[in-house]
Coordinates of C-alpha atoms in Angstrom, one line a residue:
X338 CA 128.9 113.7 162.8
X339 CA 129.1 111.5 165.9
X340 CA 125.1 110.8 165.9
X341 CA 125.5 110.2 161.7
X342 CA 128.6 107.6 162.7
X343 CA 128.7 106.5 166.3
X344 CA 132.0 107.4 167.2
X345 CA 132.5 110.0 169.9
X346 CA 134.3 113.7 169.5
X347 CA 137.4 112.4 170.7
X348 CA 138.2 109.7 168.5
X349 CA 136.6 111.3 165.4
X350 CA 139.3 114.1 166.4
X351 CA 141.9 111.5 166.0
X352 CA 141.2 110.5 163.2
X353 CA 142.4 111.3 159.4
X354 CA 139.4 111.7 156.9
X355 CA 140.6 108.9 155.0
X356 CA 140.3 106.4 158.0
X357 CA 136.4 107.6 157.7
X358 CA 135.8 107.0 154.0
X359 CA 135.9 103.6 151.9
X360 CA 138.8 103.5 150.3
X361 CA 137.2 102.8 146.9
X362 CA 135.6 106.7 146.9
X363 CA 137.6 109.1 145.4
X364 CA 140.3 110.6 147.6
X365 CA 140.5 114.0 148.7
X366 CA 143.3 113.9 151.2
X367 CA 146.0 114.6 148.8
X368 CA 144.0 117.6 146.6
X369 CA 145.8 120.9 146.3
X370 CA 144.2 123.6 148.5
X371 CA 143.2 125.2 145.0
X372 CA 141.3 122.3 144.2
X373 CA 140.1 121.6 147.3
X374 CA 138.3 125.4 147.4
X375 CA 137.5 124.4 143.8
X376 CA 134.9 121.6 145.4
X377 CA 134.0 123.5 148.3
X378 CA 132.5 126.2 145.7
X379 CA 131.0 124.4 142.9
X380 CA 130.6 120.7 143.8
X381 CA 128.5 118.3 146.2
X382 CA 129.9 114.8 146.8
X383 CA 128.1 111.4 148.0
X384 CA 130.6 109.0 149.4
X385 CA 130.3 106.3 152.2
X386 CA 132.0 107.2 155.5
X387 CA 132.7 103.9 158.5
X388 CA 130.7 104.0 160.9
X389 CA 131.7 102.9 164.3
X390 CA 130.2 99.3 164.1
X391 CA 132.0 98.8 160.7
X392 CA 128.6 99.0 158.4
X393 CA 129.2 102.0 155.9
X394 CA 127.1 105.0 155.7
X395 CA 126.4 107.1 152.4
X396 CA 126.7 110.5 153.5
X397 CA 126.1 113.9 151.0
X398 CA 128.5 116.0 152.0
X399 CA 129.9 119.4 151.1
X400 CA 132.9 121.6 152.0
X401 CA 133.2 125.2 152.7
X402 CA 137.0 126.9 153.2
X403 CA 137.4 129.6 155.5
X404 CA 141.0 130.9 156.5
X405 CA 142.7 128.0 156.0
X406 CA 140.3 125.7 157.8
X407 CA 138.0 123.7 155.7
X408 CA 134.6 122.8 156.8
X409 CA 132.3 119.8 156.2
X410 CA 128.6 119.4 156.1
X411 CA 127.2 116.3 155.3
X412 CA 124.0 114.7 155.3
X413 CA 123.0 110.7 155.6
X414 CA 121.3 109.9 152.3
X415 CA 122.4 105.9 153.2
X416 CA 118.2 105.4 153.4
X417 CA 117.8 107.2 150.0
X418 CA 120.7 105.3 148.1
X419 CA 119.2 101.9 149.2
X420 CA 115.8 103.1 147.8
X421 CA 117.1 104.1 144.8
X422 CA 119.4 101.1 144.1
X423 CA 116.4 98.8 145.4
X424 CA 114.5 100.7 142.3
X425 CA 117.2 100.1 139.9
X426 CA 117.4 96.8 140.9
X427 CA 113.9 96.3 140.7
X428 CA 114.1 98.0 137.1
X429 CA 116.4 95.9 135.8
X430 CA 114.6 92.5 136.8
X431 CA 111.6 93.7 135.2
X432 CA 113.4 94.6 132.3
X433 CA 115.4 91.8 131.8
X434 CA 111.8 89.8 132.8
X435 CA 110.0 91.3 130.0
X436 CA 113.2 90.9 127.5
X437 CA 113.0 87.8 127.9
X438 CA 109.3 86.7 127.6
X439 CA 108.6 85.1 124.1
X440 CA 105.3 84.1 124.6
X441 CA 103.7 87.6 124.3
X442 CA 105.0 90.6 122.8
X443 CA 105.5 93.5 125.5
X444 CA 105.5 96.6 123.8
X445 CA 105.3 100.5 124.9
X446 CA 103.9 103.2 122.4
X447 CA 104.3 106.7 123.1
X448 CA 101.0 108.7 123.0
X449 CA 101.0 109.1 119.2
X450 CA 101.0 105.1 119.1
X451 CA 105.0 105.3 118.0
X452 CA 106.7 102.2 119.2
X453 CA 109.3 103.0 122.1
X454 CA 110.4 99.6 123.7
X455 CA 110.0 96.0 122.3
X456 CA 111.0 92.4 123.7
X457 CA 112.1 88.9 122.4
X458 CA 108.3 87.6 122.3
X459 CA 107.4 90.7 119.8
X460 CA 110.1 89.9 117.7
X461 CA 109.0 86.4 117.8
X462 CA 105.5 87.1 117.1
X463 CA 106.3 89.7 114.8
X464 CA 109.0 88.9 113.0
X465 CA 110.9 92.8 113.8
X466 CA 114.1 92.9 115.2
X467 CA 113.9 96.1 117.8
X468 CA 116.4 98.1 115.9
X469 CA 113.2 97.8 113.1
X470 CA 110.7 99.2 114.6
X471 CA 111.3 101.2 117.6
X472 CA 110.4 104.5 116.4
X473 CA 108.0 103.4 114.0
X474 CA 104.4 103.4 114.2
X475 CA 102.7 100.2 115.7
X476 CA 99.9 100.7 112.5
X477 CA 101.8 98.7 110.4
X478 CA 100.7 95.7 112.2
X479 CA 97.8 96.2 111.1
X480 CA 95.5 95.4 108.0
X481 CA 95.5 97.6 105.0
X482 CA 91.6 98.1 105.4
X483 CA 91.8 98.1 109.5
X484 CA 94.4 100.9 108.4
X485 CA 92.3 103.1 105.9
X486 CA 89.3 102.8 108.2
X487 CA 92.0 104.3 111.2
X488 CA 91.4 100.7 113.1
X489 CA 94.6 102.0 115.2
X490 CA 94.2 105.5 116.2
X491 CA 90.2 104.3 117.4
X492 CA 92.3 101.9 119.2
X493 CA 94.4 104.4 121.2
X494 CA 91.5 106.5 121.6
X495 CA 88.8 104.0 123.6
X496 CA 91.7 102.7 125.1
X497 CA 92.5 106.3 127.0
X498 CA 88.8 106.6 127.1
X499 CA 87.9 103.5 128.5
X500 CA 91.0 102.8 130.8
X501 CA 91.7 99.3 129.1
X502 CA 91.1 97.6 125.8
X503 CA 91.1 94.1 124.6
X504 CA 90.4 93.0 121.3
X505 CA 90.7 90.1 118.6
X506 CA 91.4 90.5 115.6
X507 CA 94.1 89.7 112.1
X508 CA 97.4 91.1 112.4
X509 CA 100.1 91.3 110.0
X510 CA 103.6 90.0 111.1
X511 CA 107.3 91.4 108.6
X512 CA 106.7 88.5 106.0
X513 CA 103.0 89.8 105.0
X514 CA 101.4 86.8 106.6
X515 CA 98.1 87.0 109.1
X516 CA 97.9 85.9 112.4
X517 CA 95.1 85.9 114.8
X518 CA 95.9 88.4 118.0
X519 CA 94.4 88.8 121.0
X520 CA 95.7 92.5 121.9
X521 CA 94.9 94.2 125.7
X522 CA 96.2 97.6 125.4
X523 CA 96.0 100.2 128.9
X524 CA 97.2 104.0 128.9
X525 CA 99.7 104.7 131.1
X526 CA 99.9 108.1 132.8
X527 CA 102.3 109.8 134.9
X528 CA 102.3 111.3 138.8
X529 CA 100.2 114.1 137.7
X530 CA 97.7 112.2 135.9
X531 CA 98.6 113.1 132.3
X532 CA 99.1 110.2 129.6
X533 CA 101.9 109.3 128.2
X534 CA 101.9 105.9 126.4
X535 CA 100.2 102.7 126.4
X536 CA 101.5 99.6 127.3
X537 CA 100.4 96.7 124.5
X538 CA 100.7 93.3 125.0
X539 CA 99.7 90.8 122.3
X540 CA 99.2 87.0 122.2
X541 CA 99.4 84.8 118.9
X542 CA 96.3 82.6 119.2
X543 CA 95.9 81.3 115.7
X544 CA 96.3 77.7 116.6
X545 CA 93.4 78.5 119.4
X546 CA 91.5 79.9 116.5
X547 CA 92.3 77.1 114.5
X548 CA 91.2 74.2 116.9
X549 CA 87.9 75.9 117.8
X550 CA 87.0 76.1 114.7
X551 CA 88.0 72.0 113.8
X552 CA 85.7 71.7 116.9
X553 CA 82.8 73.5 116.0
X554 CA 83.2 71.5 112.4
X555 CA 83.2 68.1 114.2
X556 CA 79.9 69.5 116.3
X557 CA 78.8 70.2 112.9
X558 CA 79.5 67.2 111.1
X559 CA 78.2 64.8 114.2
X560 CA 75.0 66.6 114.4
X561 CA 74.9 66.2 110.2
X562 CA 75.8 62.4 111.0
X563 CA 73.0 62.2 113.6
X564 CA 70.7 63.6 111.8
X565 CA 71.5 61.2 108.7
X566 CA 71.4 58.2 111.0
X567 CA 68.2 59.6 112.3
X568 CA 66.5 59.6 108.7
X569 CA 68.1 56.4 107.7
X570 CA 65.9 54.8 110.4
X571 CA 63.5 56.2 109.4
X572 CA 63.5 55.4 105.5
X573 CA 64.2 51.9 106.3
X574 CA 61.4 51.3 108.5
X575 CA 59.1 53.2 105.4
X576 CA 60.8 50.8 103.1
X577 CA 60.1 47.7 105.0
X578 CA 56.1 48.4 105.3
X579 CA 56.0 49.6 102.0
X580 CA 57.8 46.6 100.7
X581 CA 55.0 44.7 102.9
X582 CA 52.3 46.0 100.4
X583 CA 53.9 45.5 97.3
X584 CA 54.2 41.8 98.6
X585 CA 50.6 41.9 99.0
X586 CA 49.9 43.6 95.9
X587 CA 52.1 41.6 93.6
X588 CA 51.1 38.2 94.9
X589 CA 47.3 39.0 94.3
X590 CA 48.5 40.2 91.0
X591 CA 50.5 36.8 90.5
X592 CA 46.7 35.0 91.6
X593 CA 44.6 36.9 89.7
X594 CA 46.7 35.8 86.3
X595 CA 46.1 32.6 86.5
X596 CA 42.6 33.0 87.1
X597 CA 41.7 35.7 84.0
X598 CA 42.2 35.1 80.5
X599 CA 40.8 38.2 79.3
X600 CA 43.4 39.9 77.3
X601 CA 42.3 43.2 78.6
X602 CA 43.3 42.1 82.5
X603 CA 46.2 40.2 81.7
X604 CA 47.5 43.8 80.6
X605 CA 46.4 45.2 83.6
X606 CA 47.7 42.5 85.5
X607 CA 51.1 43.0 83.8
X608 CA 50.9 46.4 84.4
X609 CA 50.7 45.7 88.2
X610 CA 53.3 43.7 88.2
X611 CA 55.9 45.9 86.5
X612 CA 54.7 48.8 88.8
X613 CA 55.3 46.4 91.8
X614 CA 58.5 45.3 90.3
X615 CA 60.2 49.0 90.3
X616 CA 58.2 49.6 93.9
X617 CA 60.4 46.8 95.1
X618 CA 63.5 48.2 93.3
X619 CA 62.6 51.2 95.1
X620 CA 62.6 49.9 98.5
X621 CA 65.8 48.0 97.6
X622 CA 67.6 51.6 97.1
X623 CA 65.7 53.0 100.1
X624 CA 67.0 50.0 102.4
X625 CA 70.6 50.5 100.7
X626 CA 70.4 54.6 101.4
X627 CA 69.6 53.4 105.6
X628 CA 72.4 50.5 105.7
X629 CA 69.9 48.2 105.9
X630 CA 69.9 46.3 102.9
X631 CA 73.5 45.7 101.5
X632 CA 74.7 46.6 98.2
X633 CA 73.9 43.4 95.7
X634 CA 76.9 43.9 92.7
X635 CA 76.5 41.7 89.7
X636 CA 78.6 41.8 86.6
X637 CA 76.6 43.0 83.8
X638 CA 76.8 44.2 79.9
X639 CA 76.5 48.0 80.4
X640 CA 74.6 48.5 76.8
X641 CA 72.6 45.8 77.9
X642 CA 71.4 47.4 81.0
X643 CA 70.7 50.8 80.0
X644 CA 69.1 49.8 77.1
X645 CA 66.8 48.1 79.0
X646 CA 66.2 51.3 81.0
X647 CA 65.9 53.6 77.7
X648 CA 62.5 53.8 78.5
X649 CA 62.4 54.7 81.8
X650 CA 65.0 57.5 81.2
X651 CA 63.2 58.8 77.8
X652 CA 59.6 59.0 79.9
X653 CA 61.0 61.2 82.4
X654 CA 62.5 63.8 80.2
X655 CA 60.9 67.3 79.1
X656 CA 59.6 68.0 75.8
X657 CA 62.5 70.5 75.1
X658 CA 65.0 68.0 76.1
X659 CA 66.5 65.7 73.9
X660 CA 67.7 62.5 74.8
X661 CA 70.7 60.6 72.8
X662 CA 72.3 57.5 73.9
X663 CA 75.4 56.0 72.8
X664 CA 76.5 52.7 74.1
X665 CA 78.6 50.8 71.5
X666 CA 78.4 46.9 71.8
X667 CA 82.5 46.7 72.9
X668 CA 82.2 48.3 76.3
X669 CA 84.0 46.2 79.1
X670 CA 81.4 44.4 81.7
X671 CA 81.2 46.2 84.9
X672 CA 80.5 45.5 88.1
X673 CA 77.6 46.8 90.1
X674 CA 74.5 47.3 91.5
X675 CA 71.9 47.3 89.2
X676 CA 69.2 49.5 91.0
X677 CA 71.8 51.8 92.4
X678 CA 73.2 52.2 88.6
X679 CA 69.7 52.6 87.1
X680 CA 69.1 55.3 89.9
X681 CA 72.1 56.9 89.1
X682 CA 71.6 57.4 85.2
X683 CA 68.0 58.6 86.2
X684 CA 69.1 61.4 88.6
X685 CA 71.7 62.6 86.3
X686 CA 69.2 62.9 83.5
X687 CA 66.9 64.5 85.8
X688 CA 69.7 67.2 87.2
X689 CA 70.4 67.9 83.7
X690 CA 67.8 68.6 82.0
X691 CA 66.9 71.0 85.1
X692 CA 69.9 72.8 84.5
X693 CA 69.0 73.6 80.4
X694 CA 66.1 75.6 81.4
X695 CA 65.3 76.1 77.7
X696 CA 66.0 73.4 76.2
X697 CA 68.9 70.9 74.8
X698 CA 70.6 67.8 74.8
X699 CA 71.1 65.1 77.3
X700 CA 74.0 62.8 76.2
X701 CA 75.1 59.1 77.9
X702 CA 78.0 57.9 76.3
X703 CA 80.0 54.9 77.1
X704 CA 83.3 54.4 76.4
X705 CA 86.4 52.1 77.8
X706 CA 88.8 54.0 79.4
X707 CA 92.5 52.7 80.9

């Protein structure tokens, strides 16, 4: 007793046992002999005795009763206390640490996969309060087709395997909706070596999901836009030297007619001409496709125009398609570009007669509509 408390055998004689133990400890000083035997035979008691430079010592102690005299043995366990309340301590911040992280959800499964401890970022993420689902199985985070094709118990089982597992993937929160997880899950074992849980920790990254993707359609849609830009160059540069030779052909053409008089190459001469006409309309829609040549709108009597253009559209149809077109007189005038609009008319009667594969009816009706 004098090496566990510093005082010498002289002054510890002197002394009562309550001067020695904090007063907050429960007393013994006043216990009935009876009791006091009671203790001495059945119980062993932990309580801080002064030391002789004031600190306080934790010292297991027992008692033993012998003819009147009672006896103490005790033990310094002041070491061992501070470990242990350093560990509870410790316990405690990390508990209160991981209730109160809301960005991931911290969860422990036993080794079945059955949920044992949850915190505010899995109810967050989730949508379970703890009282919901501890004691459950952490399955039901899952799909219904991860869950028929036991997605979760592979889980568990490369992750014990493999030491650690990480994984993306849908999860399902309390209200039915989806959310992209990334999930690490690592088996936790004990001081022998033999599992018993897994801790799982799992990180909503939809809106991560969700921006990659917007960026990989922006890549997308810039390389679409480069490439466009690319090929409108190059159209307008076609359409420039091929509206070169039509110049040259149609101003020949224009020489040559007042030169012959043969009826014969005046029609051969027209028929130039009209051919070098639509070649220019061509290259007008070519330069309008590459931004090069600006849209030319002029107000115009639609049954007028695509009357006009009957022709065109009747000589490019199939002999299994029938062509019927019904512009009334009363339409309002419109506004636009006649080439375009011609182009227009002509692709629609081309894309649908391809889709009547055998056979029918191509309609253009015309009608004023507020």
């Amino acid at each position: 007793w004098t090496r566990l408390l510093g005082w010498t055998e002289d002054e510890i004689k002197g002394m009562h046992v309550s001067e020695l133990r904090h007063p907050a400890d429960a007393p013994v000083a006043n216990l009935s002999r009876a009791r006091l035997a009671e203790i001495a035979h059945t119980e062993h008691l932990e309580d801080r005795f002064r030391h002789r430079d004031g600190s306080w010592r934790w010292i297991a102690w027992t008692m033993t009763s012998d003819d009147g005299l009672i006896y103490v043995v005790g033990r310094d366990v002041t070491t061992d206390k501070e470990t242990m309340e350093a560990l509870r301590e410790s316990e405690r911040q990390f508990r209160s640490l991981v209730a109160g992280v809301t960005d991931y959800a911290l969860i422990m499964l036993d080794r079945q996969g059955f949920v044992s401890s949850w915190n505010a970022g899995a109810t967050r993420i989730k949508g379970y309060a703890a009282d919901e689902i501890v004691g459950q199985h952490f399955s039901r985070f899952y799909t219904e087709q991860d869950r028929l094709a036991d997605v979760p118990g592979q889980v568990l089982k490369n992750a014990a395997t493999t030491g650690k597992l990480e994984a993306e993937s849908w999860r399902v929160r309390k209200d039915g909706s989806l959310f992209w997880a990334n999930v690490v899950i690592d088996p936790i074992y004990d001081e022998h070596g033999s599992l018993v849980g897994f801790a799982k920790i799992t990180r909503d990254i939809t809106e991560r999901r969700e921006a990659q993707a917007a960026l990989e359609l922006a890549q997308k849609q810039l390389a679409q836009a480069q490439k466009m830009e690319a090929l409108g160059q190059l159209t307008g540069g076609v359409a420039h030297d091929f509206n070169n030779l039509l110049m040259i052909v149609s101003g020949h053409a224009q020489s040559l007619m007042r030169r012959l008089t043969e009826p014969k190459d005046v029609r051969a001469l027209e028929a130039i001409q009209v051919a070098a006409a639509r070649g220019e309309s061509l290259t007008r829609q070519l330069l309008a496709f590459s931004r090069r040549q600006p849209l030319n709108p002029t107000v115009i009597a639609p049954a007028q125009v695509i009357d006009a253009f009957r022709m065109v559209m009747a000589g490019s149809k199939r002999g299994n398609i029938e062509l019927q077109i019904d512009i009334p007189e009363e339409p309002w005038p419109i506004s636009v570009d006649v080439s375009e609009f011609e182009l227009a008319l002509l692709n629609l009667v081309l894309n649908a007669q391809d889709a009547m594969a055998g056979g029918g009816t191509v309609s253009i009706i015309a009608r004023n509509v507020q």
